[in-house]
CSV table of C-alpha atoms in Angstrom, one decimal:
chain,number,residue,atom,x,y,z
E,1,UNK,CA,11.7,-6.1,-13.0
E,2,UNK,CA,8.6,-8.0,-11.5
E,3,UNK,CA,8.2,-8.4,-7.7
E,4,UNK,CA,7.3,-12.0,-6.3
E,5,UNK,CA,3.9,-12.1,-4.6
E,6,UNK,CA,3.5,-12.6,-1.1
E,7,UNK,CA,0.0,-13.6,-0.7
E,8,UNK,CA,0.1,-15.9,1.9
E,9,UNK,CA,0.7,-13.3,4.9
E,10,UNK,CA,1.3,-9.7,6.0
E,11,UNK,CA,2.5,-9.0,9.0
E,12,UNK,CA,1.8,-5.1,10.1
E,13,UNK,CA,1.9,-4.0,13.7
E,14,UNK,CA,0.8,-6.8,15.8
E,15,UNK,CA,-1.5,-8.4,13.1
E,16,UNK,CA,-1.1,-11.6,11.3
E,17,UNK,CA,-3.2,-11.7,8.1
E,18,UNK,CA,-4.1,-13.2,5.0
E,19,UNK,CA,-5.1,-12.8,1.4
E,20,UNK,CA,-7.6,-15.9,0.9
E,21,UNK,CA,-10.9,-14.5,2.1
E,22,UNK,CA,-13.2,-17.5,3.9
E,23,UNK,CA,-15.7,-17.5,6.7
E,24,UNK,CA,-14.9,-15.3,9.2
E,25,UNK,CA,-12.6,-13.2,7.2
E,26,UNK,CA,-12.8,-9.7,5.9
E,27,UNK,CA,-13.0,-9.3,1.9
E,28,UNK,CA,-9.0,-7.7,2.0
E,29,UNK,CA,-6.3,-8.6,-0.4
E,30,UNK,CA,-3.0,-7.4,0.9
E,31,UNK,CA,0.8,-8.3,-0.4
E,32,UNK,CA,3.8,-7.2,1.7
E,33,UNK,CA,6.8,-6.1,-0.5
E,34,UNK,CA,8.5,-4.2,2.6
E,35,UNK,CA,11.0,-7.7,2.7
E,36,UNK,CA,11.9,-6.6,-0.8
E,37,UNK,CA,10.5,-2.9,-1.6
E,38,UNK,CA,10.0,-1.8,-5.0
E,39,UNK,CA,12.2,0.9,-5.5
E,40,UNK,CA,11.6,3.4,-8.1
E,41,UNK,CA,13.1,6.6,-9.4
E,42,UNK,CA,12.3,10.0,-11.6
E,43,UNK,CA,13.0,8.0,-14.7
E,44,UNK,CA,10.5,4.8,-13.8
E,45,UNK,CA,7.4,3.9,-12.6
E,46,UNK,CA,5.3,1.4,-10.1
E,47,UNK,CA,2.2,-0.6,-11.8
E,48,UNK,CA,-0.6,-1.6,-9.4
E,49,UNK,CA,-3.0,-4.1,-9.6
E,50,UNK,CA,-5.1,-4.3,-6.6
E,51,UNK,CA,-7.6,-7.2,-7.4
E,52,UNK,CA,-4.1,-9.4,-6.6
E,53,UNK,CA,-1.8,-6.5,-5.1
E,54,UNK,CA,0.7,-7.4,-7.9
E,55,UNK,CA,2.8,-4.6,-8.6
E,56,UNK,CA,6.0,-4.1,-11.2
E,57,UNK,CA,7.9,-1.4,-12.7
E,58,UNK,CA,6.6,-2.9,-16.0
E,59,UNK,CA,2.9,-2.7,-17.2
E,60,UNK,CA,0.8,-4.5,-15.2
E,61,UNK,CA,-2.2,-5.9,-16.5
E,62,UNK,CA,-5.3,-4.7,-15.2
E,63,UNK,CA,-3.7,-1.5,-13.2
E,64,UNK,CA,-5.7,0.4,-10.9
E,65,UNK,CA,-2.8,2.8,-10.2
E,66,UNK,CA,0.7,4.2,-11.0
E,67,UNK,CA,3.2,5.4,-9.3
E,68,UNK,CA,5.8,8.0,-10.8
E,69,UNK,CA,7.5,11.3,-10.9
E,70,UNK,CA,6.0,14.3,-12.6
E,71,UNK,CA,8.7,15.3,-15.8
E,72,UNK,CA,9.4,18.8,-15.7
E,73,UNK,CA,8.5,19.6,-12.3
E,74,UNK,CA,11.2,19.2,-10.6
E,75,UNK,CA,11.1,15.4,-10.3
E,76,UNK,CA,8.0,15.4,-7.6
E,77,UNK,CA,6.2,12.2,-7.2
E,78,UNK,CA,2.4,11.6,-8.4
E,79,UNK,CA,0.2,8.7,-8.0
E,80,UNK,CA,-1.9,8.3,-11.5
E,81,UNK,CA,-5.8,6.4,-10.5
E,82,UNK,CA,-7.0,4.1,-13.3
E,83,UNK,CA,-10.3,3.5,-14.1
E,84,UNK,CA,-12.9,4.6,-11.6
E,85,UNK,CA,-10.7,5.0,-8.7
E,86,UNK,CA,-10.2,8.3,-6.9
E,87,UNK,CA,-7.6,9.4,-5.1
E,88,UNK,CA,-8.2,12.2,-2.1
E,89,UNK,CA,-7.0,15.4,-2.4
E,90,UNK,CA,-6.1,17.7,0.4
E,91,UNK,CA,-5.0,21.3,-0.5
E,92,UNK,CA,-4.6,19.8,-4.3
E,93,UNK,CA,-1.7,17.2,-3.0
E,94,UNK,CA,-2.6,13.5,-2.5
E,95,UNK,CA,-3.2,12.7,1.3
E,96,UNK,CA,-1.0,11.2,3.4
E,97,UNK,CA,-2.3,8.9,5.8
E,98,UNK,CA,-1.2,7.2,9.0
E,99,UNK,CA,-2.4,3.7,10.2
E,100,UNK,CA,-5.5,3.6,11.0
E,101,UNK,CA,-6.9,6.3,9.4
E,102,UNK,CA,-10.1,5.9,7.5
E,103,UNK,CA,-10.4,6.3,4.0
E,104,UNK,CA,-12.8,8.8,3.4
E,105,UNK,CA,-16.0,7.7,0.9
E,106,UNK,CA,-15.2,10.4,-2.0
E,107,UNK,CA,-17.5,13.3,-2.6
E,108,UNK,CA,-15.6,16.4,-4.1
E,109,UNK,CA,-12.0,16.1,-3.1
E,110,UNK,CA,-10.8,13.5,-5.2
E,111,UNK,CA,-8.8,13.2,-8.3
E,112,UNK,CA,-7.6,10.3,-10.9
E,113,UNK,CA,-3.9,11.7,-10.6
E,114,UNK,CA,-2.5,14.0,-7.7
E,115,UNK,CA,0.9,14.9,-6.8
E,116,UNK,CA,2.4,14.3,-3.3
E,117,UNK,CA,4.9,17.3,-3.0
E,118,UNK,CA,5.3,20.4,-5.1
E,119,UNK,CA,7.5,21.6,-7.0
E,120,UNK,CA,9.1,24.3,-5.1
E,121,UNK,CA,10.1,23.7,-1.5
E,122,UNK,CA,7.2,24.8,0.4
E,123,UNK,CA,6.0,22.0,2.0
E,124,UNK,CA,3.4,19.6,1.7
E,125,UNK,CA,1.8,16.4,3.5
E,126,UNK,CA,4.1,14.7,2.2
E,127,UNK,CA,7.2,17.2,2.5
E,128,UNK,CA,7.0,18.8,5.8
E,129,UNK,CA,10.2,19.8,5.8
E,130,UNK,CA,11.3,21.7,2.9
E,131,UNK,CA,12.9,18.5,1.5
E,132,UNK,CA,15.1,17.6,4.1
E,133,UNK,CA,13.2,13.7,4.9
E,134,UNK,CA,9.4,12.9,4.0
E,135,UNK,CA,9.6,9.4,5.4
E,136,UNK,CA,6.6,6.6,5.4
E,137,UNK,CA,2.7,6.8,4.6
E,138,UNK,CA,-0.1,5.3,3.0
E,139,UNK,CA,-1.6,6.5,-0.1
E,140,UNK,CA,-5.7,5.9,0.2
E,141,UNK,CA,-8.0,5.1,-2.7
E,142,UNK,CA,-11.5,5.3,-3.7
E,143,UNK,CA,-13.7,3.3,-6.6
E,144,UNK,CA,-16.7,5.8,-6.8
E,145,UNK,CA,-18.4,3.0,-9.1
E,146,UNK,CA,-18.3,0.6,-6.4
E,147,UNK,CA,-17.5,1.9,-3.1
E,148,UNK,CA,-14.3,0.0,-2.8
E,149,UNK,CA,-11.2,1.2,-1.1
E,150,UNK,CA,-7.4,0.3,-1.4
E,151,UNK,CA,-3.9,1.9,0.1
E,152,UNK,CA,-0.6,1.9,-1.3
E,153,UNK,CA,1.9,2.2,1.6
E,154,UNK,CA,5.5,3.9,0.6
E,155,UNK,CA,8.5,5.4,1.7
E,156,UNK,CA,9.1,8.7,-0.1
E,157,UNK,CA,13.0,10.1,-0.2
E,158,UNK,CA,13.6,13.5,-1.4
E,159,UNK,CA,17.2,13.7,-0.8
E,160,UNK,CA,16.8,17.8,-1.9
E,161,UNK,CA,14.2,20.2,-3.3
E,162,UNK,CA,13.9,19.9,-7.3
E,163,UNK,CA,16.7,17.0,-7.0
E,164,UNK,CA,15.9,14.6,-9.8
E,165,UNK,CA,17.6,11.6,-7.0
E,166,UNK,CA,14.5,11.6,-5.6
E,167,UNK,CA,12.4,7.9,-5.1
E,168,UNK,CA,9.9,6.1,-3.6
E,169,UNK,CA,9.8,2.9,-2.6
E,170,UNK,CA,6.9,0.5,-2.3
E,171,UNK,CA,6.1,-1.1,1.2
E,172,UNK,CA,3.0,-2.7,0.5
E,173,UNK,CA,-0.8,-3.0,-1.2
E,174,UNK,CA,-4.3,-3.6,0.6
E,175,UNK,CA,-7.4,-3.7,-1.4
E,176,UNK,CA,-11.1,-4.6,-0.1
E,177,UNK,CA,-13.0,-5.4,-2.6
E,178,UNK,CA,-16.2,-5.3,-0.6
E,179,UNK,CA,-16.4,-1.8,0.9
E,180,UNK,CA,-14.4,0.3,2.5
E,181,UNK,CA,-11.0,-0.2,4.9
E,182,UNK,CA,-8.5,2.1,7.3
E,183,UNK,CA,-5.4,2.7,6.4
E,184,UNK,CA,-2.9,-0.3,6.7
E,185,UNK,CA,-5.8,-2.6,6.8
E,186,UNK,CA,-5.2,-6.6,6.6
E,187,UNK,CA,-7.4,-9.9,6.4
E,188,UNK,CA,-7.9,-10.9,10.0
E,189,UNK,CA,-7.3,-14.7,10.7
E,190,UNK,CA,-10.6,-16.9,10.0
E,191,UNK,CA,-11.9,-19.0,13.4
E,192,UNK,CA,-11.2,-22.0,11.5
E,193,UNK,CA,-6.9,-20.8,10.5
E,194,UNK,CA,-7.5,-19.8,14.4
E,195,UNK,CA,-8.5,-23.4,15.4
E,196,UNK,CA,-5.8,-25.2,13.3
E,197,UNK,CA,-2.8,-22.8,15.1
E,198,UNK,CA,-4.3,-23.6,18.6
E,199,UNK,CA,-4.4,-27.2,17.3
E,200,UNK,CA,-0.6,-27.5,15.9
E,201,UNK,CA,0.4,-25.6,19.1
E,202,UNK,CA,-1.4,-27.8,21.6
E,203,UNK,CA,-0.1,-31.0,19.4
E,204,UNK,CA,3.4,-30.1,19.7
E,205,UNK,CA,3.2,-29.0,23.1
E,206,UNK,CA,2.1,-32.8,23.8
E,207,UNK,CA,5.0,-34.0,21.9
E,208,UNK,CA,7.8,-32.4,23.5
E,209,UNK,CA,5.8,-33.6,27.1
E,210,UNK,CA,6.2,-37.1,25.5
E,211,UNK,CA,9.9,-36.7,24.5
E,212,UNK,CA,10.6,-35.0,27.8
């Protein structure tokens, strides 16, 4: 199954956003699938490309990363970094990060493949709770070759400790490839997108005056 891009905007928050980088924009691709979430379970997986923020449960060309479920330990999600990308580490467990958080730049804890809950019901960042509801968060990603940072934004379900049910759903990508980026980071507006939505405003204003 291959999910439709949606390049054109990404609504988060209070932000409006874009993927085509121009003057006055940031260098941020970001595509929001949280209209239409990409749902996997323990016997699938998510592809990732973040150059375009395409993402499929087929083999995407030019993957960066994958999302699955670790076989044979009692069905715990893992998100696999291609490549040269990192992925931060906290306690061995793949961060979980809020928006707005920054990405850290990578120095020691980082790995190409880190699992977000463990295998037993103790707990992690991403299972608080013994298994009971993990809920929302951003994954956050690191290219040590070139400095440039990305986030994968899910919803994680473990209906119940070791429970092979369990599935995570993608909410959206965000990739900058100039540097690094917070959590949940989007393109900001350009002055010139700015100037032709105060201009289509203004015009229609006039023309409803005119038909008033």
């Amino acid at each position: 199954m291959f999910a439709m891009k949606s390049l054109n905007k990404f609504i988060l928050g209070s932000t409006l956003s874009g993927s085509c980088v121009g003057v006055g924009q940031s260098a941020i691709v970001s595509v929001d699938y949280s209209s239409s979430p990409i749902l996997i379970t323990t016997a699938s997986f998510i592809s990732i490309d973040f150059d375009t923020g395409f993402a499929s449960t087929s083999v995407v060309s030019g993957e960066d990363a994958r999302l699955s479920f670790a076989f044979g330990s009692g069905a715990k999600p893992q998100v696999i970094a291609s490549g040269d990308w990192r992925v931060p580490v906290t306690s061995s467990f793949a961060k979980r990060y809020a928006l707005g958080d920054a990405i850290p730049d990578l120095l020691s804890s980082a790995a190409t493949a880190a699992q977000l809950d463990s295998s037993v019901p103790v707990g992690s960042e991403w299972n608080q709770d013994s298994g009971a509801a993990d809920g929302i968060g951003y994954l956050g990603l690191d290219n040590h070759a070139t400095g440039n940072q990305a986030w994968i934004y899910i919803n994680y379900s473990d209906t119940a400790p070791l429970d092979d049910s369990n599935t995570i759903s993608l909410l959206g990508v965000g990739y900058n490839n100039a540097g690094t980026l917070t959590a949940g980071a989007v393109p900001e507006p350009s002055a010139s997108a700015l100037a032709l939505l105060a201009g289509r405003a203004l015009a229609f204003k006039r023309r409803r005056r005119i038909h008033a």
